[in-house]
Short mmCIF file of N, CA and C in Angstrom, two decimals:
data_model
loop_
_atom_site.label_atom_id
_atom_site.label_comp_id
_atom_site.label_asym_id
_atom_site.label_seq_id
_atom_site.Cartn_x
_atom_site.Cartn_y
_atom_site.Cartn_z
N UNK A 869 101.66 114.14 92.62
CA UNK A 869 102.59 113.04 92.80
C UNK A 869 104.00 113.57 92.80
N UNK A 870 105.03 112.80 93.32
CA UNK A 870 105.91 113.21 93.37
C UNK A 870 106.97 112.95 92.57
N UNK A 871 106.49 111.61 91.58
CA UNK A 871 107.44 111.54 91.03
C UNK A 871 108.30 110.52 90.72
N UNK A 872 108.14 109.76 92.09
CA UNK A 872 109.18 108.92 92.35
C UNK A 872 108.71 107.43 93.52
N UNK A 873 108.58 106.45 92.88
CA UNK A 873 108.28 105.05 93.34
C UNK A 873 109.32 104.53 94.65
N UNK A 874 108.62 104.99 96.06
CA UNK A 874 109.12 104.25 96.87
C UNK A 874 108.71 102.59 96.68
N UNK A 875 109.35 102.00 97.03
CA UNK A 875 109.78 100.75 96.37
C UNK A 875 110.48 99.75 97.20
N UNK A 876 109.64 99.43 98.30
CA UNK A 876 110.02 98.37 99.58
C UNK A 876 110.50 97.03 99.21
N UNK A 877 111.34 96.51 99.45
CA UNK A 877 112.01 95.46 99.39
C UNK A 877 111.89 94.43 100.44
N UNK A 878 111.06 93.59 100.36
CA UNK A 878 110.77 92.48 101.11
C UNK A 878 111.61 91.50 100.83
N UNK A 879 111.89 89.86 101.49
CA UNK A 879 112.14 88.66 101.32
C UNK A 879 111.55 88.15 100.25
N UNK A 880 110.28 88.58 99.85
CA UNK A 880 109.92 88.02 98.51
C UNK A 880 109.25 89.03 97.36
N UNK A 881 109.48 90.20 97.28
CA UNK A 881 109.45 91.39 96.51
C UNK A 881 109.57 90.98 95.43
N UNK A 882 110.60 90.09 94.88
CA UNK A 882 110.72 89.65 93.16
C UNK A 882 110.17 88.46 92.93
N UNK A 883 109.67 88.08 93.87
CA UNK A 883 108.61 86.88 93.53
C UNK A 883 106.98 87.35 92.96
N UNK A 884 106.84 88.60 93.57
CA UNK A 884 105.60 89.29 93.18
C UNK A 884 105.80 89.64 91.71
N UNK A 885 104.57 89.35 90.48
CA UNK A 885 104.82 89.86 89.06
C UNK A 885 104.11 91.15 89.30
N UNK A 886 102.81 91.07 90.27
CA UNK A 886 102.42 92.72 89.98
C UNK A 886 103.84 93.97 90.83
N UNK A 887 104.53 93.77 91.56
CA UNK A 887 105.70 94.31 91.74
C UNK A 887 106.31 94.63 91.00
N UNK A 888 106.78 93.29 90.45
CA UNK A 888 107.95 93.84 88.99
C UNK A 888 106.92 94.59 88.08
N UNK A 889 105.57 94.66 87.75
CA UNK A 889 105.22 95.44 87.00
C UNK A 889 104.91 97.13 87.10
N UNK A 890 104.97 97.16 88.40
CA UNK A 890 105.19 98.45 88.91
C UNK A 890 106.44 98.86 89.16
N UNK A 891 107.61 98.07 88.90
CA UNK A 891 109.05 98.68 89.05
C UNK A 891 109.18 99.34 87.19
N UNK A 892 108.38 97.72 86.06
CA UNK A 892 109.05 98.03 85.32
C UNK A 892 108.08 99.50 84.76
N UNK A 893 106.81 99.60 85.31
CA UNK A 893 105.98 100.97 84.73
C UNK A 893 106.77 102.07 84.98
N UNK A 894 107.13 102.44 86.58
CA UNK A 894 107.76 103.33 87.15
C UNK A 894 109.07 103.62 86.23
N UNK A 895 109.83 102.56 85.93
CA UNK A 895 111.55 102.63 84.76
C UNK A 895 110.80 103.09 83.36
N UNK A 896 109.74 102.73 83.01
CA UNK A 896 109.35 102.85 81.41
C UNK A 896 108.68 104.76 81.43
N UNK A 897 108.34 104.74 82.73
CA UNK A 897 107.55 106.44 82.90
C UNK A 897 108.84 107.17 82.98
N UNK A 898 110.26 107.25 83.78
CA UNK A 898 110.79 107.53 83.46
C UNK A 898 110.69 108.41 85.51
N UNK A 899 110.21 107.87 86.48
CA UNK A 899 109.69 108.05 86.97
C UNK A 899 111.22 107.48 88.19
N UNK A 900 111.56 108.30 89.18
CA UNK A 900 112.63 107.84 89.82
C UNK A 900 112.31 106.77 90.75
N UNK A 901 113.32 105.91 90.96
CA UNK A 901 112.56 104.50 92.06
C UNK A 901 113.98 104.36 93.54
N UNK A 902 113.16 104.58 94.61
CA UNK A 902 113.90 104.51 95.76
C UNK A 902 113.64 103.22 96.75
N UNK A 903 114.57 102.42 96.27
CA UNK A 903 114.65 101.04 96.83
C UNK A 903 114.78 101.02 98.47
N UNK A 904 114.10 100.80 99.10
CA UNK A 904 114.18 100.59 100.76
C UNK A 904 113.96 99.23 100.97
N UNK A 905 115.24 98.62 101.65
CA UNK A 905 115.05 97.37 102.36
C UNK A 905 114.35 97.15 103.70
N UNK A 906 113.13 96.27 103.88
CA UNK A 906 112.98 96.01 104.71
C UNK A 906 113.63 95.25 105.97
N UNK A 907 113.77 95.80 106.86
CA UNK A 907 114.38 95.41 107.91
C UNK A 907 114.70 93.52 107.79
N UNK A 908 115.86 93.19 108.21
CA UNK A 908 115.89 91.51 108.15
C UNK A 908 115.77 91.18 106.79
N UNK A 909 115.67 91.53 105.68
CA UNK A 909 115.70 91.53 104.50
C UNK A 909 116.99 91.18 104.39
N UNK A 910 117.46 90.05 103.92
CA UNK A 910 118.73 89.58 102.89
C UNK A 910 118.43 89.07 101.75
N UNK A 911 119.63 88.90 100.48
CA UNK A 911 119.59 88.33 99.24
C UNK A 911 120.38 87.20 99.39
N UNK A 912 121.37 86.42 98.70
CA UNK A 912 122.18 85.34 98.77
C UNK A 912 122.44 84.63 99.79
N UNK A 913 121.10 84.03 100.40
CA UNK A 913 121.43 83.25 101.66
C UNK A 913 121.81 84.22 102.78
N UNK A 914 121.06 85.19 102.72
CA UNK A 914 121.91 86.05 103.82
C UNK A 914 123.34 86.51 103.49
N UNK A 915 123.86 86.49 102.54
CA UNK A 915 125.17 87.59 102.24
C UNK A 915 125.37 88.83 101.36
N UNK A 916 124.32 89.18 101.41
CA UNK A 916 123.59 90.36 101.04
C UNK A 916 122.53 91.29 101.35
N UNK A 917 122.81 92.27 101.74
CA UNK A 917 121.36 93.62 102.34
C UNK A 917 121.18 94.13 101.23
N UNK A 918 121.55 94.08 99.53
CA UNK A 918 120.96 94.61 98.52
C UNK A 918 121.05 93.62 96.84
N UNK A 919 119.85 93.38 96.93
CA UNK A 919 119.42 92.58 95.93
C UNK A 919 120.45 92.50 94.81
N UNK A 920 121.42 91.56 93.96
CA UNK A 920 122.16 91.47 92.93
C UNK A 920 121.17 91.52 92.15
N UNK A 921 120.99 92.19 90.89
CA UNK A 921 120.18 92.32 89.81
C UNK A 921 120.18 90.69 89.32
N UNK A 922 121.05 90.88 89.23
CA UNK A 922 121.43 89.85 87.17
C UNK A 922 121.15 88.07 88.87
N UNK A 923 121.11 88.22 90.06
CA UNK A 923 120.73 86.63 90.12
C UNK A 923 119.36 86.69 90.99
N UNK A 924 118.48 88.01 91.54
CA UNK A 924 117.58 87.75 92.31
C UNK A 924 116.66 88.85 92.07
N UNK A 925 116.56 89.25 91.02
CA UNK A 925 115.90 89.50 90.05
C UNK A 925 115.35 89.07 88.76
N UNK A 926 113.89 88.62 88.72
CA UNK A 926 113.72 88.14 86.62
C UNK A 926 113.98 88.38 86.17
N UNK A 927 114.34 87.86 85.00
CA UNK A 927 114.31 88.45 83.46
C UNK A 927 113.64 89.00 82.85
N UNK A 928 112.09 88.14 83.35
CA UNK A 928 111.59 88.67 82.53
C UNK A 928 109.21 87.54 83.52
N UNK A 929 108.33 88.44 83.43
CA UNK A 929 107.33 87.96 83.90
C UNK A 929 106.27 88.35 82.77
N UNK A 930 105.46 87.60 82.79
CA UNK A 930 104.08 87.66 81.84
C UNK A 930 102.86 87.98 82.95
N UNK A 931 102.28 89.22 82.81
CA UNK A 931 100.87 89.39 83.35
C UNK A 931 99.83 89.64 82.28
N UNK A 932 98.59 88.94 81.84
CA UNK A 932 97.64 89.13 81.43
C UNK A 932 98.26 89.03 79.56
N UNK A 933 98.87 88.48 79.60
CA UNK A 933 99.53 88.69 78.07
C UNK A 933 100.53 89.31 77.38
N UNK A 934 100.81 90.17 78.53
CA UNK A 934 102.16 90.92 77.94
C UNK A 934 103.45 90.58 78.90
N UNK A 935 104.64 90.80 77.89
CA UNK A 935 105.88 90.40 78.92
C UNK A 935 106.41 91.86 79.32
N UNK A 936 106.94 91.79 80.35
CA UNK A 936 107.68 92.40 81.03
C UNK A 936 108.94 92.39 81.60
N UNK A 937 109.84 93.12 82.03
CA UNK A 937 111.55 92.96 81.98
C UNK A 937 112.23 93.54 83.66
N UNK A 938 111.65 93.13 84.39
CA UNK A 938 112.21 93.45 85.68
C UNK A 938 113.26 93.56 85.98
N UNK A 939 114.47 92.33 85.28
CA UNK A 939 116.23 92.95 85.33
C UNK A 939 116.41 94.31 84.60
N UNK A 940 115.67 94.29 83.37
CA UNK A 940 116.57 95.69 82.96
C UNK A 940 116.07 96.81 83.70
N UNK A 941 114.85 97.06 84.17
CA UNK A 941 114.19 97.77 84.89
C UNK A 941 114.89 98.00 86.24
N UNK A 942 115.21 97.20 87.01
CA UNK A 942 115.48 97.06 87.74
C UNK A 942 117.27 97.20 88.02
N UNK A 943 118.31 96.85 86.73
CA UNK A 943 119.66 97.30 86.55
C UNK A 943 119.37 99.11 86.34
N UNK A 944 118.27 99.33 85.86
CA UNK A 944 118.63 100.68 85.58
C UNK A 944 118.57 101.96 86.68
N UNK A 945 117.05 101.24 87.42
CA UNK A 945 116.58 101.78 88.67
C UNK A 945 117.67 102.24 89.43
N UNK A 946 118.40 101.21 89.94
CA UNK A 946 119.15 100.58 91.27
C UNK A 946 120.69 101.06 90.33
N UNK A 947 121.24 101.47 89.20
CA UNK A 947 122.36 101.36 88.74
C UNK A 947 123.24 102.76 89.67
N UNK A 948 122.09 103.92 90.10
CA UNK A 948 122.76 104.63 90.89
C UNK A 948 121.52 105.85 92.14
N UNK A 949 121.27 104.07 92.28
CA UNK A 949 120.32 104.55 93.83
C UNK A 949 120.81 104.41 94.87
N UNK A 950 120.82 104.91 96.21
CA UNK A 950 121.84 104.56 97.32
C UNK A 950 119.97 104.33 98.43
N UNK A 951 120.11 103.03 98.36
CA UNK A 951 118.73 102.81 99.06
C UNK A 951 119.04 102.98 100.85
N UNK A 952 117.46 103.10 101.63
CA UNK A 952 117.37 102.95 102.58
C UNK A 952 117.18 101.75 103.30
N UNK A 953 117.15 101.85 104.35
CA UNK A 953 116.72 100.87 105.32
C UNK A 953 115.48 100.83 105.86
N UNK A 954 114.44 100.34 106.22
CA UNK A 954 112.98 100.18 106.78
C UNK A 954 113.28 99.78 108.20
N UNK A 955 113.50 100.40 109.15
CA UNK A 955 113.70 99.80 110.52
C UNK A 955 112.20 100.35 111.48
N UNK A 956 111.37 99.10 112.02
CA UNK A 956 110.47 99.44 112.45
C UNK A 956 110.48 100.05 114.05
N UNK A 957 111.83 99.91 114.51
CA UNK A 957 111.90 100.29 115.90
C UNK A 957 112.49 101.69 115.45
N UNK A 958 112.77 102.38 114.46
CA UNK A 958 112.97 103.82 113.99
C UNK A 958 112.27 104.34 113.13
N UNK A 959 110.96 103.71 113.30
CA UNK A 959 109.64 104.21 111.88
C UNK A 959 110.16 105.59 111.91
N UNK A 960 109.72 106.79 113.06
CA UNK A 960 109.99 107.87 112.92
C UNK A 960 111.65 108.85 111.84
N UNK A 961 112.39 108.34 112.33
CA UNK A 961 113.68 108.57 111.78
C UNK A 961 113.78 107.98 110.01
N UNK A 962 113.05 106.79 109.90
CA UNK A 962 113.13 106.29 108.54
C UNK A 962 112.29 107.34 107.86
N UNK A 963 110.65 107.54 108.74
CA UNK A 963 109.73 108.55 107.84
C UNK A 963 110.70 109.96 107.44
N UNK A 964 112.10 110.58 108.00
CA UNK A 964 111.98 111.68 108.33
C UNK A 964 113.48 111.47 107.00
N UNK A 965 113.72 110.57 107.03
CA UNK A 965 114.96 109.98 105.65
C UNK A 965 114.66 109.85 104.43
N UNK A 966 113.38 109.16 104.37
CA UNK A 966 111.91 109.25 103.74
C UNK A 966 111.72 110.17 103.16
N UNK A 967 111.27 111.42 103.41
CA UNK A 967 110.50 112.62 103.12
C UNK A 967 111.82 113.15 102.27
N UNK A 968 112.93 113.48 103.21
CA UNK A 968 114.17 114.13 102.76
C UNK A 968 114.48 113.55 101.22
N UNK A 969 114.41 112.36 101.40
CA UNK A 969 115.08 111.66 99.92
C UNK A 969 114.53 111.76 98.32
N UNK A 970 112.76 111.99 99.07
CA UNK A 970 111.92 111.85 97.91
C UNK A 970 111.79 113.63 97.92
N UNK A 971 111.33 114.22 98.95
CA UNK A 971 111.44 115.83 98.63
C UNK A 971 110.35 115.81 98.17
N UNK A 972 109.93 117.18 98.11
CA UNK A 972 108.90 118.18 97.64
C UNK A 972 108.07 117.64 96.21
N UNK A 973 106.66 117.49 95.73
CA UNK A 973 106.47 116.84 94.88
C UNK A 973 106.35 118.03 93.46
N UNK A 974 107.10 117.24 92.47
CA UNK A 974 107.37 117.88 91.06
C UNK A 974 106.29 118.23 90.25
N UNK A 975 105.32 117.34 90.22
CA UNK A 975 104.15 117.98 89.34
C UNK A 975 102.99 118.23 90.11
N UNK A 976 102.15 119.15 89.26
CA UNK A 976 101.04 119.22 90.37
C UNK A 976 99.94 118.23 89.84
N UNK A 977 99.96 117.77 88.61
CA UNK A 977 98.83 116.81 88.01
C UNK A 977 99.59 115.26 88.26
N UNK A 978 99.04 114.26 88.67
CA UNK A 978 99.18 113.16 88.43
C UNK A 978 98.65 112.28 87.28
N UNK A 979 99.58 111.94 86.05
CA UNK A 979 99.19 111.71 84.96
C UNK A 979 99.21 110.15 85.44
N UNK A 980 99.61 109.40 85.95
CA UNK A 980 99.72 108.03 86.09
C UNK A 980 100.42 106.76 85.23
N UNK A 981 99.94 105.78 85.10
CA UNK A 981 100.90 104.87 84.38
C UNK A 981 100.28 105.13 83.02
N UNK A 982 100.67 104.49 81.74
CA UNK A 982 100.44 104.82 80.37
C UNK A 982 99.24 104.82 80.08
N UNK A 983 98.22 105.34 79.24
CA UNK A 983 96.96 105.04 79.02
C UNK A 983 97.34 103.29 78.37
N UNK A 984 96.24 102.72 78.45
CA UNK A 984 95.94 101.53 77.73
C UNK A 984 97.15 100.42 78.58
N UNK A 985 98.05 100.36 79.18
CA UNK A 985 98.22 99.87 80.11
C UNK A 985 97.86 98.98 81.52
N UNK A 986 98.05 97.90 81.34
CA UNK A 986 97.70 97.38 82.74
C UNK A 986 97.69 97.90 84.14
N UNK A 987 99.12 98.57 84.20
CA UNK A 987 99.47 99.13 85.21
C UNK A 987 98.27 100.20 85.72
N UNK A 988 97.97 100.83 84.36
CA UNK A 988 96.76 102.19 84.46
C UNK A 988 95.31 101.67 84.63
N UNK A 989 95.05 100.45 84.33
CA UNK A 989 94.14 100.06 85.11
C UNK A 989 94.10 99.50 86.09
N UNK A 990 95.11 98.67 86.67
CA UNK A 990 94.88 99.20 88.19
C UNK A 990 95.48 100.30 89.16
N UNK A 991 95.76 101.05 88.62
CA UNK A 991 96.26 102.57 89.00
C UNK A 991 94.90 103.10 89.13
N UNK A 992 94.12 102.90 87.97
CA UNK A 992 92.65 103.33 88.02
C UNK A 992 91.49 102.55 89.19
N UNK A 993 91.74 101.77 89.09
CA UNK A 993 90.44 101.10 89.96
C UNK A 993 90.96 101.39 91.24
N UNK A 994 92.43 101.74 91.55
CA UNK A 994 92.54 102.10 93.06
C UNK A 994 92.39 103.47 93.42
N UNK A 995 92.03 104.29 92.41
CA UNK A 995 91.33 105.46 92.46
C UNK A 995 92.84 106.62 92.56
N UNK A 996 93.53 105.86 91.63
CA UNK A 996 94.51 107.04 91.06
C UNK A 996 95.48 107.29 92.64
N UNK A 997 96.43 108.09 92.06
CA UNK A 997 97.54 107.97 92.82
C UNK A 997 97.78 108.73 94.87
N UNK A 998 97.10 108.26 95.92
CA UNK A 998 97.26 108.91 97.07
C UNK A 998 98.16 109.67 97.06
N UNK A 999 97.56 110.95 98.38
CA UNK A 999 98.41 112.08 98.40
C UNK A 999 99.52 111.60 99.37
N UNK A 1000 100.63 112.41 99.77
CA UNK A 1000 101.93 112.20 100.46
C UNK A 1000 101.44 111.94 101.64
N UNK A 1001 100.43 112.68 102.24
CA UNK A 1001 99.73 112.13 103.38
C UNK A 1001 99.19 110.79 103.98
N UNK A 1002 98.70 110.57 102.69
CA UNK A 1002 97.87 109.25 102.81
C UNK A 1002 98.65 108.61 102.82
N UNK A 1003 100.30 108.12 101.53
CA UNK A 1003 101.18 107.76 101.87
C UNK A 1003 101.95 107.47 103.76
N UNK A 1004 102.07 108.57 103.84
CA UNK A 1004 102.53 108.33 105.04
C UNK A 1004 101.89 107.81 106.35
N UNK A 1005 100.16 108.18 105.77
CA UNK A 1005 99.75 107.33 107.17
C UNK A 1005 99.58 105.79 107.01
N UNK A 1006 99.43 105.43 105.61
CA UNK A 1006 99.62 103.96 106.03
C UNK A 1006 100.54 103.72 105.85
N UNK A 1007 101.93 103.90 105.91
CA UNK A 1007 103.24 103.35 105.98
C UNK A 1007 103.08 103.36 107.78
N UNK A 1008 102.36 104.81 108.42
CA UNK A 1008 102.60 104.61 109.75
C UNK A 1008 101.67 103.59 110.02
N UNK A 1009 100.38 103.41 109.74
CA UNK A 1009 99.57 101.95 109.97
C UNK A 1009 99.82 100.45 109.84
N UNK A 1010 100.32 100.49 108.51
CA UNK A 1010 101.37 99.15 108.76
C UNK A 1010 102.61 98.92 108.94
N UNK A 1011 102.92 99.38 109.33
CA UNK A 1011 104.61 99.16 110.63
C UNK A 1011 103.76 99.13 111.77
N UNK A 1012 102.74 99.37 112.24
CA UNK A 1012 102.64 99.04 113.96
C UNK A 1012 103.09 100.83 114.73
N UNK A 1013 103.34 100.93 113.96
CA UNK A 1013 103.61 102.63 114.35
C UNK A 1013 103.46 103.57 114.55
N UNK A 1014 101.88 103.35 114.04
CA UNK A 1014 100.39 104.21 114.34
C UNK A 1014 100.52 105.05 115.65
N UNK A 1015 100.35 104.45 116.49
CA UNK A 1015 99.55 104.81 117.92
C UNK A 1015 101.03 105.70 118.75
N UNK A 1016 102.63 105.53 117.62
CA UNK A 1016 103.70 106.48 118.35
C UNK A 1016 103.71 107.51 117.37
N UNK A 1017 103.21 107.90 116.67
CA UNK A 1017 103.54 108.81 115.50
C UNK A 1017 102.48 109.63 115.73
N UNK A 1018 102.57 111.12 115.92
CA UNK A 1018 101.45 112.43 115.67
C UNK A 1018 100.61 112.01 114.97
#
């Protein structure tokens, strides 16, 4: 693994709790997070291309019994990330901004989210963390981008 939680930003990204629980695992691992907006993606009615923490972001979500803190997670993430853009008519150029940003992967073991953790069980049942490869081919599979990409 490499290290570091690419971290797509949709129209409704903070509406998802299993999202925020993978932003706030990724902030609690200690684990770097690279915010990419999806294309057409705005915050404040459209006067924004990058999410304000403290108004379009939770406070705070409950999965399965435990709470969780997506603003602070998420102020800390983003306090000095310079995110990308997701443009599907430049899949290629984004993959190649992509690679550059996240770089070469740091460990060679993938330890995953905490033992006894939610996150680590479904980290687990999805059969632990895909390689950079696999990464990248379904980022090229779902963008539509498949059939232009090597």
């Amino acid at each position: 693994a490499s290290g570091k939680l690419v971290f797509f930003m949709s129209p409704k990204i903070f509406e998802s709790d299993w999202c925020m629980l993978e932003l706030c695992t990724a902030v609690d691992s200690g684990i770097d997070v690279l915010p990419v907006t999806v294309e057409g993606t705005t915050w404040g009615g459209g006067a924004r291309v990058f999410p304000d923490v403290q108004q379009d972001v939770p406070e705070k979500v409950e999965i399965q019994g435990q709470v969780y803190h997506p603003r602070a997670a998420a102020a800390k993430a983003f306090a000095h990330a310079i995110g990308l853009e997701h443009s599907r008519s430049y899949f290629d150029a984004f993959i190649d901004k992509l690679s550059k940003r996240i770089g070469p992967s740091k460990r060679v073991v993938a330890d995953g989210p905490p033992e006894g953790s939610v996150a680590r069980q479904i980290w687990q049942q999805a059969g632990g963390t895909p390689s950079w490869g696999d990464v990248l081919k379904t980022l090229r599979e779902t963008s539509g981008a498949a059939d232009a990409v090597d």
